[in-house]
Amino acid sequence: MLKRLQLTRSAQIPIRGYSAQHQHHSGCSHDKKEESVSQVVRVRYAPSPTGDLHIGGLRTALYNYLFAKVNKGQFLLRIEDTDKTREVPGSIDRIVEMLSWSGLRWEEGPQSEWTKAKGNDGPLGPYIQSQRLQLYKQYIDILLQKREAYHCYCTADRLKQLRIEQGGEKHQATKYDRFCFNLPESEVQQRLQSGEPSVIRMLVPHGVSEWRDLVHGKVVFNNNVLDDQVLIKSDGYPTYHFANIVDDHLMKITHVIRGEEWLSSTPKHLLLYQMLGLKAPVFAHLPLLLNEKGQKLSKRFGDISVQAYKDKGYLPEAMINGLALLGWNPPQLQEAKQTKDKFSNIEVLTMEDLLKMFDLEKVGKSGVKFSMEKLEYFNQMHIRKRFDVEGVSQEERYRKVEQWRALLIEHLPQELHETVKTYDSEKLQKIMTLMSIRIHFFHDMANHQYFFTSPLYDSSIAQKFLSKIKRPQDSKLSILSDLSHSLSTLDHFKSKSISASCNDYLKQQKASQSTSVEQLKSDDVYSLIRFAVTGNPVGAPVGDICEIIGKEGIVERLERAKEFIKGIKIDEDEQ
């Protein structure tokens, strides 16, 4: 028997979400008291390189990461690439890049093209399964020697026919009939020597498999419904079911946190641990992610890759916040669930917040709906958080402003880049403070180019809002002329004085108007100014926008807008 590797020891650490009741003991009762354990918590995220990182995969990685950090443990990344038929070139680098973009950092992991400069590796590598094939042979030989695994030479045609007979004529669960298990040993050896292709299957024993899952509690499976799982394929590569058992043992993984779709595979994994004489890790199976129709999230129902959400403008903070709350229901947020508001600021959490609150035992069993609307809300709120300068140091304020500048250059047309570069920090900070609380995505700033260039006026927009102002066309033009003169005479061109000047003008107009004429409304005045300045009659406060653009630019735009509006035809009888 292969000598067992000893788990690393450390000072005793209370494990949050890890108690005696959750450890696997065959035929034993479960003590429900919280315990301290001496193992260093080690968890892993182990994706297959069959495409881009799925948002469900990111949630799994996040829960592993949070569990490791709150328990002062270690988070590993391992690439499970034993299914070469489904491997997509470049997947490893894209998965690694998206995990890093999301803010997840692993202590041990593969060196890929993206990470080799950062030095990610570790003492128990390699961390790519296809580079570990020699290790699996030692363990499969143990099972073959104990007759707990066997060679199978059945052809694909025979297996297909067997499934047809079991599912059709006999109405049985489709599983292998162990035909090859009964082959004489001499025949098996002869076939091996001749090089005849075969797979290696595990021999599932009778009985039941029982364990305590951190999410689902006590789980019992009847072994009789389990198939004799293929452990080694005909190409010599191990299947997921075998390789992950060996690797989890050799990499000293203490907790396996994965999606609910693997729940039915856990009995096979526990049996393999028993057959090899290895200690099984603690298991936790996370609830399924569902779309808003209650269907399992998949490519058929829209974008599911993390890259797609990044490309749409979602911040990593928003993705982490949104995914963390899909299935995990911390008591601290119960207040948010009791409010009548659709969304609650209580649920807007940073990684630091999550690390203070996360508890795997508070993850529910039921599938959870992935809401695009709520994710967008989180994105909006995290833009606010990221660029909030209240109470920060001057150095931090400068860093935020320069980050805002870089994002503007990334999202605005190239012809505006030089203008953005020339704006001083004070002016750019004013734009950042005004707009960071109003946009949902940073690419929304493309709709606010008026901070950097004169706006282009749209006739259809102008006709729509001008028709709502119940005044003759020449009166609207007079308002713009009067405001242009009034604003040009201001000594201090600041938001408060600009707003005060506009309000004074409103009061004067109302005082001088006849009672038979409909009173001039503040909305009329401000929509006219805002359209002249930005090209849109709705938006941020006029005073703030005008202060940022400056007196000269504002007066010039008011005059330009006046000339443009002269050409707009409005049926005044319909006003």
Coordinates of C-alpha atoms in Angstrom, one line a residue:
M1 CA 0.0 0.0 0.0
L2 CA 1.3 3.4 -0.9
K3 CA 2.4 5.4 2.1
R4 CA -0.1 8.2 3.0
L5 CA 1.1 11.7 2.8
Q6 CA 0.7 13.5 6.1
L7 CA -1.3 16.8 6.2
T8 CA 0.5 19.9 7.1
R9 CA 0.1 20.8 10.8
S10 CA -0.3 24.2 12.3
A11 CA -1.6 25.8 15.5
Q12 CA -5.2 25.0 16.1
I13 CA -7.6 27.2 14.1
P14 CA -11.4 27.4 14.6
I15 CA -12.9 26.6 11.2
R16 CA -15.9 28.7 10.3
G17 CA -18.4 26.5 8.7
Y18 CA -16.5 23.3 9.6
S19 CA -17.6 21.2 12.5
A20 CA -17.5 17.6 13.6
Q21 CA -21.0 16.9 12.3
H22 CA -19.7 17.6 8.8
Q23 CA -16.9 15.1 8.7
H24 CA -17.4 11.7 6.9
H25 CA -17.6 8.8 9.2
S26 CA -19.0 5.5 8.0
G27 CA -21.6 4.2 10.3
C28 CA -20.8 6.7 13.1
S29 CA -22.9 9.4 14.7
H30 CA -22.1 13.0 14.2
D31 CA -21.2 15.3 17.1
K32 CA -22.8 18.7 16.5
K33 CA -20.5 20.8 18.6
E34 CA -18.2 23.2 16.9
E35 CA -14.6 22.0 17.1
S36 CA -11.1 23.3 16.5
V37 CA -9.0 21.3 14.0
S38 CA -5.3 21.2 13.5
Q39 CA -5.4 20.9 9.7
V40 CA -4.5 23.9 7.6
V41 CA -7.6 24.5 5.5
R42 CA -6.7 24.0 1.8
V43 CA -9.3 24.3 -1.0
R44 CA -9.0 24.3 -4.7
Y45 CA -10.8 25.6 -7.8
A46 CA -10.3 23.1 -10.6
P47 CA -11.8 24.2 -13.9
S48 CA -11.5 22.3 -17.2
P49 CA -10.0 24.3 -20.1
T50 CA -13.1 23.7 -22.3
G51 CA -13.9 27.3 -22.9
D52 CA -14.1 30.6 -21.0
L53 CA -14.7 31.0 -17.3
H54 CA -18.4 30.5 -16.6
I55 CA -20.1 32.8 -14.0
G56 CA -21.1 29.7 -12.1
G57 CA -17.4 28.7 -12.1
L58 CA -16.5 32.1 -10.7
R59 CA -19.0 31.8 -7.9
T60 CA -17.5 28.4 -7.0
A61 CA -14.0 29.8 -7.1
L62 CA -15.2 32.8 -5.0
Y63 CA -16.7 30.6 -2.3
N64 CA -13.5 28.5 -2.1
Y65 CA -11.5 31.6 -1.9
L66 CA -13.6 33.2 0.9
F67 CA -13.7 29.9 2.9
A68 CA -9.9 29.7 2.7
K69 CA -9.3 33.3 3.7
V70 CA -11.8 33.4 6.6
N71 CA -10.2 30.2 8.0
K72 CA -6.6 31.4 7.4
G73 CA -6.2 28.7 4.9
Q74 CA -4.9 28.4 1.3
F75 CA -6.6 28.6 -2.0
L76 CA -5.2 26.6 -4.9
L77 CA -5.9 26.7 -8.7
R78 CA -5.7 23.4 -10.6
I79 CA -6.4 22.8 -14.3
E80 CA -8.2 19.5 -15.0
D81 CA -7.4 18.9 -18.6
T82 CA -7.7 15.1 -18.9
D83 CA -10.5 15.3 -21.5
K84 CA -8.4 16.3 -24.5
T85 CA -11.3 15.9 -26.9
R86 CA -13.1 18.9 -25.4
E87 CA -10.1 21.2 -24.7
V88 CA -10.2 24.6 -26.3
P89 CA -6.8 26.2 -27.1
G90 CA -6.1 29.3 -25.0
S91 CA -8.7 28.4 -22.3
I92 CA -6.2 28.1 -19.5
D93 CA -4.8 31.6 -20.0
R94 CA -8.4 33.1 -20.3
I95 CA -9.5 31.3 -17.2
V96 CA -6.5 32.5 -15.3
E97 CA -6.9 36.1 -16.6
M98 CA -10.6 36.3 -15.6
L99 CA -9.9 34.9 -12.1
S100 CA -7.2 37.5 -11.6
W101 CA -9.4 40.3 -13.0
S102 CA -12.0 39.3 -10.4
G103 CA -9.6 39.8 -7.6
L104 CA -9.0 36.2 -6.6
R105 CA -5.4 35.3 -5.8
W106 CA -4.3 31.8 -5.3
E107 CA -1.3 30.6 -3.2
E108 CA -0.5 27.7 -5.6
G109 CA -1.4 27.2 -9.2
P110 CA -0.2 26.6 -12.8
Q111 CA 2.3 28.7 -14.6
S112 CA 0.6 29.7 -17.8
E113 CA 1.5 32.3 -20.4
W114 CA -0.5 34.8 -18.4
T115 CA 0.9 34.0 -15.0
K116 CA 4.5 32.9 -15.6
A117 CA 5.8 36.4 -15.0
K118 CA 4.0 36.5 -11.7
G119 CA 5.6 33.2 -10.5
N120 CA 2.4 31.3 -9.6
D121 CA 3.4 27.7 -8.8
G122 CA 3.8 25.7 -5.6
P123 CA 5.5 22.7 -3.9
L124 CA 2.9 20.2 -4.9
G125 CA 2.7 20.8 -8.6
P126 CA 2.5 20.5 -11.4
Y127 CA -1.0 22.0 -11.2
I128 CA -2.1 20.9 -14.7
Q129 CA -3.4 17.3 -14.7
S130 CA -2.0 16.3 -18.0
Q131 CA 1.5 16.9 -16.5
R132 CA 0.8 14.4 -13.6
L133 CA 0.0 11.2 -15.5
Q134 CA 2.7 9.2 -13.9
L135 CA 1.2 9.9 -10.4
Y136 CA -2.2 8.3 -11.4
K137 CA -0.6 5.0 -12.4
Q138 CA 0.6 4.3 -8.9
Y139 CA -2.9 4.6 -7.5
I140 CA -4.7 2.7 -10.3
D141 CA -2.3 -0.2 -9.8
I142 CA -3.4 -0.4 -6.1
L143 CA -7.0 -0.8 -7.1
L144 CA -6.2 -3.4 -9.8
Q145 CA -4.1 -5.4 -7.3
K146 CA -7.0 -5.3 -4.8
R147 CA -9.5 -6.3 -7.6
E148 CA -11.4 -3.1 -6.8
A149 CA -10.8 -2.0 -10.4
Y150 CA -10.7 -4.0 -13.6
H151 CA -9.9 -3.8 -17.3
C152 CA -12.8 -3.5 -19.7
Y153 CA -12.5 -4.4 -23.4
C154 CA -16.1 -3.8 -24.4
T155 CA -16.5 -2.0 -27.7
A156 CA -18.6 1.2 -28.1
D157 CA -21.1 -0.8 -30.1
R158 CA -21.6 -3.4 -27.3
L159 CA -22.1 -0.6 -24.8
K160 CA -24.6 1.1 -27.0
Q161 CA -26.6 -2.1 -27.5
L162 CA -26.5 -2.7 -23.7
R163 CA -28.0 0.7 -23.0
I164 CA -30.7 0.1 -25.6
E165 CA -31.7 -3.2 -24.1
Q166 CA -31.6 -1.9 -20.5
G167 CA -33.5 1.3 -21.2
G168 CA -35.9 -0.1 -23.7
E169 CA -36.7 -3.8 -23.3
K170 CA -35.9 -4.3 -19.6
H171 CA -36.8 -0.7 -18.3
Q172 CA -33.6 -0.8 -16.2
A173 CA -31.2 2.0 -15.2
T174 CA -28.5 2.0 -17.8
K175 CA -25.2 0.8 -16.3
Y176 CA -22.4 -1.5 -17.2
D177 CA -23.1 -5.3 -16.7
R178 CA -19.6 -6.2 -15.6
F179 CA -19.1 -8.6 -18.4
C180 CA -15.3 -7.9 -18.4
F181 CA -15.0 -8.2 -14.7
N182 CA -15.7 -11.9 -15.1
L183 CA -13.0 -12.5 -17.8
P184 CA -10.4 -15.1 -16.7
E185 CA -7.2 -13.5 -15.5
S186 CA -5.2 -15.3 -18.1
E187 CA -7.3 -13.8 -20.9
V188 CA -6.9 -10.3 -19.3
Q189 CA -3.1 -10.7 -19.2
Q190 CA -3.0 -12.0 -22.8
R191 CA -5.0 -8.9 -24.0
L192 CA -2.8 -6.6 -22.0
Q193 CA 0.4 -8.1 -23.6
S194 CA -1.1 -7.8 -27.1
G195 CA -1.8 -4.1 -26.5
E196 CA -5.5 -4.4 -27.0
P197 CA -7.2 -1.1 -26.1
S198 CA -9.1 -1.1 -22.8
V199 CA -10.5 1.2 -20.1
I200 CA -10.2 0.6 -16.4
R201 CA -13.4 0.6 -14.3
M202 CA -14.0 0.8 -10.6
L203 CA -15.9 -2.1 -9.0
V204 CA -18.7 -0.4 -7.0
P205 CA -19.5 -2.5 -3.9
H206 CA -23.0 -3.1 -2.6
G207 CA -24.4 -1.1 0.3
V208 CA -24.9 2.6 0.8
S209 CA -22.7 5.7 0.9
E210 CA -23.5 8.3 3.5
W211 CA -21.8 11.6 4.3
R212 CA -22.5 14.9 5.9
D213 CA -22.5 17.7 3.3
L214 CA -21.8 21.3 4.5
V215 CA -24.7 22.5 2.5
H216 CA -27.1 19.6 2.1
G217 CA -26.6 18.0 5.5
K218 CA -26.9 14.2 5.7
V219 CA -26.9 12.6 2.2
V220 CA -27.4 8.9 1.6
F221 CA -26.9 7.1 -1.8
N222 CA -27.7 3.5 -2.6
N223 CA -24.6 2.1 -4.3
N224 CA -26.7 -0.2 -6.4
V225 CA -27.7 2.7 -8.6
L226 CA -24.0 3.6 -9.3
D227 CA -22.3 2.5 -12.5
D228 CA -18.8 1.0 -12.5
Q229 CA -17.2 4.3 -13.4
V230 CA -14.4 4.4 -15.9
L231 CA -11.3 5.6 -14.1
I232 CA -8.7 5.3 -16.9
K233 CA -9.7 5.9 -20.5
S234 CA -8.3 3.9 -23.5
D235 CA -5.9 6.8 -24.3
G236 CA -4.3 6.4 -20.8
Y237 CA -5.7 9.6 -19.4
P238 CA -7.6 9.4 -16.1
T239 CA -11.2 10.6 -16.0
Y240 CA -12.2 13.5 -13.8
H241 CA -13.5 11.1 -11.1
F242 CA -10.2 9.4 -10.6
A243 CA -7.7 12.2 -11.2
N244 CA -9.4 14.6 -8.8
I245 CA -9.3 12.1 -6.0
V246 CA -5.6 11.5 -6.4
D247 CA -4.8 15.1 -6.8
D248 CA -7.0 16.3 -3.9
H249 CA -5.1 13.8 -1.7
L250 CA -1.6 14.7 -2.9
M251 CA -2.4 18.4 -2.7
K252 CA -3.7 18.0 0.8
I253 CA -7.1 19.4 0.0
T254 CA -9.3 19.5 3.2
H255 CA -12.6 20.8 1.7
V256 CA -14.1 20.3 -1.7
I257 CA -16.5 23.1 -2.5
R258 CA -18.2 22.6 -5.9
G259 CA -21.5 22.8 -7.8
E260 CA -24.5 20.8 -7.0
E261 CA -24.2 18.9 -10.3
W262 CA -21.4 16.9 -8.7
L263 CA -23.5 15.8 -5.8
S264 CA -24.4 12.5 -7.4
S265 CA -20.8 11.8 -8.2
T266 CA -19.7 12.1 -4.5
P267 CA -20.5 8.5 -3.6
K268 CA -18.1 7.3 -6.2
H269 CA -15.4 9.6 -4.9
L270 CA -16.0 8.5 -1.3
L271 CA -15.7 4.9 -2.4
L272 CA -12.4 5.6 -4.1
Y273 CA -11.0 7.2 -1.0
Q274 CA -12.0 4.2 1.0
M275 CA -10.6 1.7 -1.5
L276 CA -7.3 3.6 -1.5
G277 CA -7.2 3.9 2.3
L278 CA -7.2 7.7 2.1
K279 CA -9.0 10.3 4.2
A280 CA -11.8 12.0 2.4
P281 CA -12.1 15.8 2.5
V282 CA -15.2 17.6 3.7
F283 CA -17.7 18.2 0.9
A284 CA -20.0 21.2 0.2
H285 CA -22.2 21.3 -2.9
L286 CA -23.4 24.8 -3.9
P287 CA -27.0 25.4 -5.3
L288 CA -27.6 25.7 -9.0
L289 CA -27.6 29.1 -10.6
L290 CA -30.9 29.7 -12.5
N291 CA -32.0 32.3 -15.0
E292 CA -35.0 34.5 -14.3
K293 CA -37.3 31.9 -15.7
G294 CA -36.1 29.4 -13.2
Q295 CA -34.1 27.4 -15.7
K296 CA -30.6 26.2 -15.2
L297 CA -28.2 28.9 -16.4
S298 CA -26.7 27.9 -19.7
K299 CA -25.4 29.4 -23.0
R300 CA -28.8 28.8 -24.5
F301 CA -30.2 31.6 -22.3
G302 CA -27.7 34.3 -22.8
D303 CA -24.2 35.3 -21.9
I304 CA -22.7 33.2 -19.1
S305 CA -18.9 33.8 -19.5
V306 CA -17.2 36.2 -17.2
Q307 CA -15.4 37.7 -20.2
A308 CA -18.8 38.6 -21.7
Y309 CA -19.7 40.6 -18.6
K310 CA -16.4 42.3 -18.4
D311 CA -16.8 43.3 -22.1
K312 CA -20.2 44.8 -21.2
G313 CA -18.7 47.0 -18.7
Y314 CA -19.3 45.2 -15.4
L315 CA -16.7 45.9 -12.7
P316 CA -15.1 42.9 -10.9
E317 CA -16.4 44.3 -7.6
A318 CA -20.0 44.1 -8.9
M319 CA -19.5 40.5 -10.2
I320 CA -18.0 39.4 -6.9
N321 CA -20.8 41.2 -4.9
G322 CA -23.6 39.7 -7.1
L323 CA -22.3 36.2 -7.2
A324 CA -21.5 36.1 -3.5
L325 CA -25.1 36.6 -2.6
L326 CA -26.4 33.9 -5.0
G327 CA -27.0 31.1 -2.5
W328 CA -25.4 32.6 0.6
N329 CA -27.8 34.3 3.0
P330 CA -25.9 35.9 5.8
P331 CA -27.9 36.9 8.9
Q332 CA -26.4 40.4 8.7
L333 CA -28.4 41.1 5.5
Q334 CA -31.8 39.9 6.7
E335 CA -32.8 43.5 7.1
A336 CA -32.4 44.0 3.4
K337 CA -34.8 41.1 2.7
Q338 CA -37.4 42.7 5.0
T339 CA -37.6 46.1 3.3
K340 CA -40.1 47.0 0.6
D341 CA -37.3 48.4 -1.6
K342 CA -36.4 46.3 -4.6
F343 CA -32.7 46.8 -3.8
S344 CA -30.9 47.7 -0.6
N345 CA -27.6 49.4 -0.1
I346 CA -27.0 46.9 2.8
E347 CA -26.3 44.3 0.1
V348 CA -23.6 46.4 -1.6
L349 CA -20.5 44.6 -0.3
T350 CA -16.7 44.8 -1.0
M351 CA -14.4 41.9 -0.9
E352 CA -13.3 43.2 2.6
D353 CA -16.9 43.1 3.7
L354 CA -17.4 39.5 2.4
L355 CA -14.3 38.3 4.2
K356 CA -15.7 39.6 7.5
M357 CA -19.1 37.9 7.0
F358 CA -18.7 34.8 4.9
D359 CA -19.9 31.5 6.5
L360 CA -20.3 28.4 4.3
E361 CA -23.0 27.0 6.7
K362 CA -25.3 29.9 5.6
V363 CA -25.4 28.7 2.0
G364 CA -28.8 27.4 1.1
K365 CA -29.8 24.3 -0.8
S366 CA -32.3 25.7 -3.3
G367 CA -31.3 27.0 -6.7
V368 CA -31.0 30.7 -7.0
K369 CA -32.0 33.1 -9.7
F370 CA -29.3 35.2 -11.4
S371 CA -30.8 38.7 -11.9
M372 CA -29.3 41.0 -14.5
E373 CA -31.2 43.9 -13.1
K374 CA -29.7 43.4 -9.7
L375 CA -26.2 42.9 -11.1
E376 CA -26.5 46.2 -12.9
Y377 CA -27.6 47.9 -9.7
F378 CA -24.4 46.5 -8.0
N379 CA -22.3 47.8 -10.9
Q380 CA -23.8 51.3 -10.4
M381 CA -23.2 51.2 -6.7
H382 CA -19.6 50.0 -7.0
I383 CA -18.8 52.7 -9.5
R384 CA -19.9 55.1 -6.8
K385 CA -17.8 53.3 -4.2
R386 CA -14.7 53.1 -6.4
F387 CA -14.7 56.9 -7.2
D388 CA -15.9 58.3 -3.9
V389 CA -13.3 60.8 -2.6
E390 CA -15.0 61.8 0.6
G391 CA -12.6 61.5 3.5
V392 CA -9.7 60.1 1.5
S393 CA -6.2 61.3 1.5
Q394 CA -4.9 63.6 -1.2
E395 CA -2.7 60.8 -2.6
E396 CA -5.7 58.5 -2.8
R397 CA -7.8 61.2 -4.4
Y398 CA -5.2 61.7 -7.1
R399 CA -5.1 58.0 -7.7
K400 CA -8.9 57.8 -8.2
V401 CA -8.8 60.8 -10.5
E402 CA -6.1 59.3 -12.7
Q403 CA -7.9 56.0 -12.8
W404 CA -11.0 57.9 -14.0
R405 CA -8.9 59.6 -16.6
A406 CA -7.6 56.3 -17.9
L407 CA -11.1 54.9 -18.1
L408 CA -12.3 58.0 -20.0
I409 CA -9.5 57.5 -22.6
E410 CA -10.5 53.8 -22.8
H411 CA -14.2 54.5 -23.5
L412 CA -14.3 57.9 -25.3
P413 CA -13.5 58.4 -29.1
Q414 CA -9.9 58.8 -29.9
E415 CA -10.3 62.4 -31.1
L416 CA -11.1 63.3 -27.5
H417 CA -8.1 61.6 -25.8
E418 CA -5.8 64.6 -26.0
T419 CA -8.5 66.8 -24.5
V420 CA -8.9 64.4 -21.6
K421 CA -5.2 64.3 -21.0
T422 CA -5.0 68.1 -20.8
Y423 CA -7.7 68.5 -18.1
D424 CA -6.2 69.2 -14.7
S425 CA -7.0 66.9 -11.7
E426 CA -9.3 69.5 -10.1
K427 CA -11.5 69.7 -13.2
L428 CA -11.5 66.0 -13.8
Q429 CA -12.4 65.4 -10.2
K430 CA -15.5 67.6 -10.6
I431 CA -16.6 65.5 -13.6
M432 CA -15.9 62.3 -11.7
T433 CA -17.8 63.4 -8.6
L434 CA -20.8 64.6 -10.7
M435 CA -21.0 61.6 -13.0
S436 CA -19.8 58.6 -10.9
I437 CA -23.1 58.7 -9.0
R438 CA -25.2 58.8 -12.2
I439 CA -23.8 56.2 -14.6
H440 CA -24.5 52.4 -14.5
F441 CA -21.5 51.5 -16.6
F442 CA -18.4 53.4 -17.4
H443 CA -19.1 53.3 -21.1
D444 CA -22.1 55.5 -20.3
M445 CA -19.6 58.3 -20.3
A446 CA -19.7 58.1 -24.1
N447 CA -23.1 59.8 -23.8
H448 CA -21.5 62.7 -21.9
Q449 CA -18.9 63.9 -24.3
Y450 CA -20.1 67.4 -23.9
F451 CA -17.6 67.8 -21.0
F452 CA -14.8 67.6 -23.6
T453 CA -16.4 69.0 -26.8
S454 CA -19.4 71.0 -28.0
P455 CA -22.5 68.8 -28.4
L456 CA -24.2 67.8 -31.6
Y457 CA -27.8 68.8 -31.5
D458 CA -30.5 66.4 -32.6
S459 CA -33.6 67.7 -34.3
S460 CA -35.9 65.0 -33.1
I461 CA -34.9 65.5 -29.5
A462 CA -35.3 69.2 -29.9
Q463 CA -38.8 69.0 -31.4
K464 CA -39.9 66.6 -28.7
F465 CA -38.9 68.7 -25.7
L466 CA -39.6 72.1 -27.3
S467 CA -43.2 71.1 -28.1
K468 CA -43.7 70.6 -24.4
I469 CA -42.7 74.2 -23.5
K470 CA -46.1 76.0 -23.8
R471 CA -44.6 79.3 -25.2
P472 CA -44.1 80.8 -28.6
Q473 CA -40.9 80.0 -30.4
D474 CA -39.6 83.5 -30.2
S475 CA -40.1 83.4 -26.4
K476 CA -37.9 80.3 -26.1
L477 CA -35.2 82.1 -28.1
S478 CA -35.5 85.1 -25.9
I479 CA -35.0 83.0 -22.8
L480 CA -31.7 81.7 -24.2
S481 CA -30.6 85.2 -25.1
D482 CA -31.5 86.5 -21.7
L483 CA -29.7 83.7 -19.9
S484 CA -26.6 84.0 -22.1
H485 CA -26.4 87.7 -21.1
S486 CA -27.1 87.0 -17.4
L487 CA -24.5 84.2 -17.1
S488 CA -21.8 86.1 -19.0
T489 CA -21.9 88.9 -16.4
L490 CA -21.3 86.6 -13.4
D491 CA -18.0 87.4 -11.6
H492 CA -17.8 83.9 -9.9
F493 CA -18.8 81.2 -12.3
K494 CA -19.7 78.6 -9.8
S495 CA -22.5 76.1 -9.5
K496 CA -24.4 78.0 -6.7
S497 CA -24.1 81.4 -8.4
I498 CA -25.1 79.9 -11.8
S499 CA -28.2 78.3 -10.3
A500 CA -29.0 81.5 -8.3
S501 CA -28.8 83.6 -11.5
C502 CA -31.2 81.2 -13.3
N503 CA -33.6 81.3 -10.4
D504 CA -33.5 85.1 -10.2
Y505 CA -34.3 85.2 -13.9
L506 CA -37.3 82.9 -13.3
K507 CA -38.6 85.2 -10.5
Q508 CA -38.3 88.3 -12.7
Q509 CA -40.2 86.6 -15.6
K510 CA -43.0 85.4 -13.3
A511 CA -43.3 88.9 -11.7
S512 CA -43.5 90.6 -15.1
Q513 CA -45.9 88.2 -16.8
S514 CA -49.6 88.9 -17.2
T515 CA -51.9 86.6 -15.3
S516 CA -53.5 85.6 -18.6
V517 CA -50.3 84.1 -19.8
E518 CA -49.2 80.7 -18.5
Q519 CA -46.4 81.1 -16.0
L520 CA -42.9 80.2 -17.1
K521 CA -41.8 77.0 -15.4
S522 CA -38.4 76.2 -14.0
D523 CA -38.3 73.0 -15.9
D524 CA -38.7 75.0 -19.1
V525 CA -35.8 77.1 -18.4
Y526 CA -33.5 74.4 -17.2
S527 CA -34.3 72.0 -20.0
L528 CA -33.5 74.8 -22.5
I529 CA -30.1 75.5 -20.9
R530 CA -29.3 71.8 -20.5
F531 CA -30.1 71.1 -24.1
A532 CA -27.9 74.0 -25.2
V533 CA -25.0 72.9 -23.1
T534 CA -25.2 69.1 -23.4
G535 CA -27.5 68.3 -26.4
N536 CA -30.0 66.6 -24.0
P537 CA -32.8 68.4 -22.1
V538 CA -32.4 66.0 -19.1
G539 CA -29.4 65.1 -17.0
A540 CA -27.2 66.3 -14.2
P541 CA -27.8 69.7 -12.4
V542 CA -27.2 72.6 -14.8
G543 CA -25.1 74.6 -12.3
D544 CA -22.6 71.8 -11.9
I545 CA -22.3 71.2 -15.6
C546 CA -21.9 74.8 -16.4
E547 CA -19.2 75.4 -13.8
I548 CA -17.1 72.5 -15.2
I549 CA -17.4 73.7 -18.8
G550 CA -16.7 77.3 -17.9
K551 CA -18.3 80.7 -18.7
E552 CA -16.8 81.1 -22.2
G553 CA -17.9 77.6 -23.3
I554 CA -21.4 78.0 -21.9
V555 CA -22.1 81.3 -23.5
E556 CA -20.8 80.0 -26.9
R557 CA -23.1 77.0 -26.6
L558 CA -26.2 79.0 -25.7
E559 CA -25.7 81.1 -28.8
R560 CA -25.1 78.0 -31.0
A561 CA -28.3 76.4 -29.6
K562 CA -30.3 79.5 -30.3
E563 CA -29.3 79.4 -33.9
F564 CA -30.1 75.7 -34.1
I565 CA -33.6 76.1 -32.5
K566 CA -34.5 78.8 -35.0
G567 CA -34.5 76.1 -37.6
I568 CA -36.8 73.8 -35.6
K569 CA -40.4 73.8 -36.8
I570 CA -43.0 73.5 -34.0
D571 CA -46.7 73.5 -34.6
E572 CA -47.6 76.0 -31.9
D573 CA -51.3 75.2 -32.2
E574 CA -50.6 71.8 -30.8
Q575 CA -48.7 73.1 -27.8

